[in-house]
Amino acid sequence: MYRLYINGEFKDSSEKERIINPATGEVVAEVAVASVRDAAAAIQAARNAFDKGPWAKLSFDERKAFLLKIAQGILDKAGELAKLETLNNGKPIKESTFMDIPSAAKTFEHFANNFAGYLQSERIDLSDSNAESKILREPLGVAVLIVPWNYPLLISCWKLAQALAAGNTVVLKPSSLTPLTALELAKIIHEVGLSYGVVNIINGSGTRIGEALCADKRVDLVSFTGSNEVGKQIIGYCAKYAKKLIMELGGKSANIVLKDADLEAAVNGSLCSIFLNQGQMCTAMSRIFVEDAIYDRFASEFVSKAKKIKLGPGMDYETQMGPLISKEQRDKVIGFIEKAKKEGTKLLCGGKIPEDPQFKNGFFLEPAVLTDVTPDMGIFKEEVFGPVACISRFVNLEEAIELANNSDFALAACIWTQNKTTAENLGKKINAGTIWVNTYGMFYNEVPYGGFKQSGFGKELGREGFWEYTRLKSLVIDKSKDAKPLVNYWYGF
Ligand code: NAD
């Protein structure tokens, strides 16, 4: 039984919910569900910890020691956390073990080890004035962190590491579909001995406690990663008190394959870019644009490899694609495929619930490849968030740019070419926050990440991401020693 973590205590709640293993439909754990009162208690705890507690006043090095202990705590429990992430989310255990969990620990280490300098104040000499200015960089205060279900621990740790390193106190709300690793993290954080209320972690659906968390006057910042639709609701909740927001929303990313690409690398990379994590990635390259000269070879190799992807329960080390997160999500994805077929696309493979009886209680779906997709179709425009690749052809770079930029989203893109200059020139013309060349999905703690247009605003990671969790304050100091400052004489008294 997992409980809520509020003000340094693990608390029960009157309501509980069962967490389901998407590979089997079996119950993995029971979790306490926060009420609106619990949300308010968590905010108050974070508020008290920020206003009256030591956390924000500690030196960076003192905070650093705590962050490094959290990183170590994650590493000490890495095997257990990886298993739990896979049981809860369905992703292959290889991904949880080698990507999600170690990257989560690394993010804490990175912001602990490298960011002392980014909180320093700066003195500015005002040459034509008798004053000087000091720019202070301060924590914002209480941060509400809202996280989706596709990378439950990793995205929680991105937000927590940055917010805590900067000196904020937080209330973290994982997705109610995947709260387990965040609630395990609460135990690690408790053992590390952070003062009470610095970190509060509560499970509950967004419809139940989302507004209470975001609209509350005691909250200074909401950092949200999730869907476009919910992001816009949150912007609405935060409008009354004009809160600082970080919005990491959905995507409809473009994968551009040029005729001079290393074909094998481009096919394999493109498969990863849409089928990893069952296609449930904000940066999923759901629109693949291939140059005419290599289109047929690319499409035939892509389809033949997509058919070979091994479906299975995430806990099996041989599994390459696990189940989708829920039956609702699978129904939604199948709905997109059916609509696309009616709109005139051609389904080259997959898109079906596998017939093998071993999959019958899970939410599996065979990876789908569609062609003949045109910009007027729903499948071209809307985020599917599942294993559905759409391949289209282009004849020249101008057309590739036009197709890629023909989207309301602008989160990420991939370019496959052996010509570095072409890649850089093309990269400048693609409207997306992150552009990978001859690779996919490489996130670095050093590199700011975040989209444009309907993909949101604000950055996560890097120096700029860290600074999103801070505020700037300007002190202007009159330097007059002998004479009195000018304002003294203004009224002539
Ligand atoms: P979601 O928007 O349904 O939920 C995200 C979080 O918001 C969950 O914790 C949920 O409980 C909460 N929530 C739901 N309604 C709320 C409300 N009214 N008020 C406050 N919180 C509320 O998204 P999801 O289905 O969990 O995740 C998939 C989406 O997340 C996709 O659109 C994907 O592109 C996006 N995503 C974006 C990024 C990025 O970095 N840009 C990363 C991962 C996922």
mmCIF file of N, CA and C and ligand atoms in Angstrom, residues 146-150 155 173-175 206-207 210 224-227 230 233-234 237 248-251 282 383 385 411 449, ligand 1:
data_model
loop_
_atom_site.group_PDB
_atom_site.id
_atom_site.type_symbol
_atom_site.label_atom_id
_atom_site.label_comp_id
_atom_site.label_asym_id
_atom_site.label_seq_id
_atom_site.Cartn_x
_atom_site.Cartn_y
_atom_site.Cartn_z
ATOM 1 N N ILE A 146 3.744 18.703 -12.229
ATOM 2 C CA ILE A 146 2.737 17.727 -12.691
ATOM 3 C C ILE A 146 3.311 16.920 -13.856
ATOM 4 N N VAL A 147 3.224 15.615 -13.716
ATOM 5 C CA VAL A 147 4.014 14.719 -14.556
ATOM 6 C C VAL A 147 3.092 13.715 -15.279
ATOM 7 N N PRO A 148 3.441 13.336 -16.532
ATOM 8 C CA PRO A 148 2.620 12.357 -17.270
ATOM 9 C C PRO A 148 3.045 10.919 -16.961
ATOM 10 N N TRP A 149 2.408 9.971 -17.669
ATOM 11 C CA TRP A 149 2.663 8.560 -17.352
ATOM 12 C C TRP A 149 3.719 7.920 -18.247
ATOM 13 N N ASN A 150 4.240 8.631 -19.254
ATOM 14 C CA ASN A 150 5.111 7.908 -20.194
ATOM 15 C C ASN A 150 6.547 7.725 -19.670
ATOM 16 N N ILE A 155 10.786 12.029 -15.668
ATOM 17 C CA ILE A 155 10.302 13.420 -15.765
ATOM 18 C C ILE A 155 10.108 14.003 -14.357
ATOM 19 N N LYS A 173 2.932 15.915 -8.381
ATOM 20 C CA LYS A 173 1.793 15.031 -8.650
ATOM 21 C C LYS A 173 2.107 14.158 -9.865
ATOM 22 N N PRO A 174 2.395 12.868 -9.612
ATOM 23 C CA PRO A 174 2.580 11.979 -10.771
ATOM 24 C C PRO A 174 1.236 11.693 -11.414
ATOM 25 N N SER A 175 1.255 11.059 -12.583
ATOM 26 C CA SER A 175 -0.004 10.632 -13.203
ATOM 27 C C SER A 175 -0.643 9.571 -12.314
ATOM 28 N N GLY A 206 -5.963 14.246 -12.167
ATOM 29 C CA GLY A 206 -5.955 15.682 -12.443
ATOM 30 C C GLY A 206 -7.330 16.298 -12.302
ATOM 31 N N THR A 207 -8.350 15.551 -12.705
ATOM 32 C CA THR A 207 -9.700 16.118 -12.621
ATOM 33 C C THR A 207 -10.094 16.334 -11.153
ATOM 34 N N GLY A 210 -6.296 18.611 -9.689
ATOM 35 C CA GLY A 210 -5.475 19.474 -10.548
ATOM 36 C C GLY A 210 -5.730 20.958 -10.322
ATOM 37 N N PHE A 224 4.485 21.875 -15.827
ATOM 38 C CA PHE A 224 3.591 20.811 -16.300
ATOM 39 C C PHE A 224 4.169 20.121 -17.520
ATOM 40 N N THR A 225 4.140 18.806 -17.527
ATOM 41 C CA THR A 225 4.417 18.046 -18.738
ATOM 42 C C THR A 225 3.214 17.154 -18.983
ATOM 43 N N GLY A 226 2.629 17.270 -20.151
ATOM 44 C CA GLY A 226 1.449 16.462 -20.451
ATOM 45 C C GLY A 226 0.803 16.916 -21.738
ATOM 46 N N SER A 227 -0.461 16.628 -21.856
ATOM 47 C CA SER A 227 -1.143 16.882 -23.122
ATOM 48 C C SER A 227 -1.457 18.369 -23.292
ATOM 49 N N VAL A 230 -4.853 19.409 -21.499
ATOM 50 C CA VAL A 230 -4.741 19.676 -20.057
ATOM 51 C C VAL A 230 -3.859 20.904 -19.815
ATOM 52 N N GLN A 233 -5.919 23.891 -19.944
ATOM 53 C CA GLN A 233 -6.760 24.022 -18.741
ATOM 54 C C GLN A 233 -5.934 24.615 -17.606
ATOM 55 N N ILE A 234 -4.708 24.135 -17.477
ATOM 56 C CA ILE A 234 -3.849 24.613 -16.378
ATOM 57 C C ILE A 234 -3.509 26.092 -16.554
ATOM 58 N N TYR A 237 -6.291 27.843 -15.080
ATOM 59 C CA TYR A 237 -6.310 27.850 -13.611
ATOM 60 C C TYR A 237 -5.328 28.895 -13.052
ATOM 61 N N GLU A 248 5.365 21.843 -20.998
ATOM 62 C CA GLU A 248 5.977 20.889 -21.942
ATOM 63 C C GLU A 248 4.846 20.007 -22.464
ATOM 64 N N LEU A 249 4.366 20.316 -23.669
ATOM 65 C CA LEU A 249 3.129 19.691 -24.155
ATOM 66 C C LEU A 249 3.408 18.677 -25.279
ATOM 67 N N GLY A 250 2.397 18.427 -26.071
ATOM 68 C CA GLY A 250 2.489 17.345 -27.060
ATOM 69 C C GLY A 250 3.299 17.696 -28.299
ATOM 70 N N GLY A 251 3.316 16.761 -29.233
ATOM 71 C CA GLY A 251 4.092 16.980 -30.456
ATOM 72 C C GLY A 251 3.544 16.192 -31.635
ATOM 73 N N CYS A 282 6.499 12.114 -26.287
ATOM 74 C CA CYS A 282 6.113 13.428 -26.805
ATOM 75 C C CYS A 282 6.885 13.753 -28.070
ATOM 76 N N GLU A 383 -1.846 14.458 -32.467
ATOM 77 C CA GLU A 383 -0.917 13.587 -31.750
ATOM 78 C C GLU A 383 -1.612 12.265 -31.431
ATOM 79 N N PHE A 385 0.103 9.417 -29.989
ATOM 80 C CA PHE A 385 0.711 8.906 -28.762
ATOM 81 C C PHE A 385 0.596 7.388 -28.673
ATOM 82 N N LEU A 411 7.784 20.515 -31.532
ATOM 83 C CA LEU A 411 8.574 20.027 -30.401
ATOM 84 C C LEU A 411 9.958 19.539 -30.828
ATOM 85 N N TYR A 449 15.675 21.839 -23.369
ATOM 86 C CA TYR A 449 14.708 21.086 -24.160
ATOM 87 C C TYR A 449 13.330 21.713 -23.973
HETATM 88 P P1 NAD B 1 -2.258 14.336 -19.480
HETATM 89 O O1 NAD B 1 -2.231 15.745 -19.896
HETATM 90 O O2 NAD B 1 -3.519 13.584 -19.568
HETATM 91 O O3 NAD B 1 -1.791 14.217 -17.954
HETATM 92 C C1 NAD B 1 -0.562 14.762 -17.513
HETATM 93 C C2 NAD B 1 -0.664 15.030 -16.033
HETATM 94 O O4 NAD B 1 -1.649 16.036 -15.832
HETATM 95 C C3 NAD B 1 -1.090 13.840 -15.195
HETATM 96 O O5 NAD B 1 -0.419 13.873 -13.963
HETATM 97 C C4 NAD B 1 -2.569 14.096 -15.002
HETATM 98 O O6 NAD B 1 -3.092 13.494 -13.828
HETATM 99 C C5 NAD B 1 -2.575 15.606 -14.867
HETATM 100 N N1 NAD B 1 -3.859 16.237 -15.139
HETATM 101 C C6 NAD B 1 -4.901 15.775 -15.884
HETATM 102 N N2 NAD B 1 -5.916 16.663 -15.862
HETATM 103 C C7 NAD B 1 -5.508 17.707 -15.092
HETATM 104 C C8 NAD B 1 -6.096 18.926 -14.705
HETATM 105 N N3 NAD B 1 -7.319 19.255 -15.097
HETATM 106 N N4 NAD B 1 -5.386 19.758 -13.911
HETATM 107 C C9 NAD B 1 -4.131 19.450 -13.517
HETATM 108 N N5 NAD B 1 -3.523 18.293 -13.847
HETATM 109 C C10 NAD B 1 -4.199 17.434 -14.642
HETATM 110 O O7 NAD B 1 -1.085 13.627 -20.284
HETATM 111 P P2 NAD B 1 -0.674 12.093 -20.249
HETATM 112 O O8 NAD B 1 -1.746 11.336 -20.974
HETATM 113 O O9 NAD B 1 -0.279 11.682 -18.871
HETATM 114 O O10 NAD B 1 0.686 12.128 -21.096
HETATM 115 C C11 NAD B 1 0.694 12.178 -22.473
HETATM 116 C C12 NAD B 1 0.881 13.589 -22.989
HETATM 117 O O11 NAD B 1 2.025 14.172 -22.393
HETATM 118 C C13 NAD B 1 1.120 13.629 -24.481
HETATM 119 O O12 NAD B 1 0.392 14.673 -25.048
HETATM 120 C C14 NAD B 1 2.614 13.908 -24.582
HETATM 121 O O13 NAD B 1 3.026 14.517 -25.773
HETATM 122 C C15 NAD B 1 2.830 14.785 -23.398
HETATM 123 N N6 NAD B 1 4.233 14.777 -22.999
HETATM 124 C C16 NAD B 1 4.987 15.889 -23.274
HETATM 125 C C17 NAD B 1 6.351 15.891 -22.956
HETATM 126 C C18 NAD B 1 7.215 17.077 -23.254
HETATM 127 O O14 NAD B 1 8.304 17.145 -22.711
HETATM 128 N N7 NAD B 1 6.800 18.012 -24.092
HETATM 129 C C19 NAD B 1 6.922 14.773 -22.341
HETATM 130 C C20 NAD B 1 6.113 13.683 -22.074
HETATM 131 C C21 NAD B 1 4.760 13.684 -22.400
#
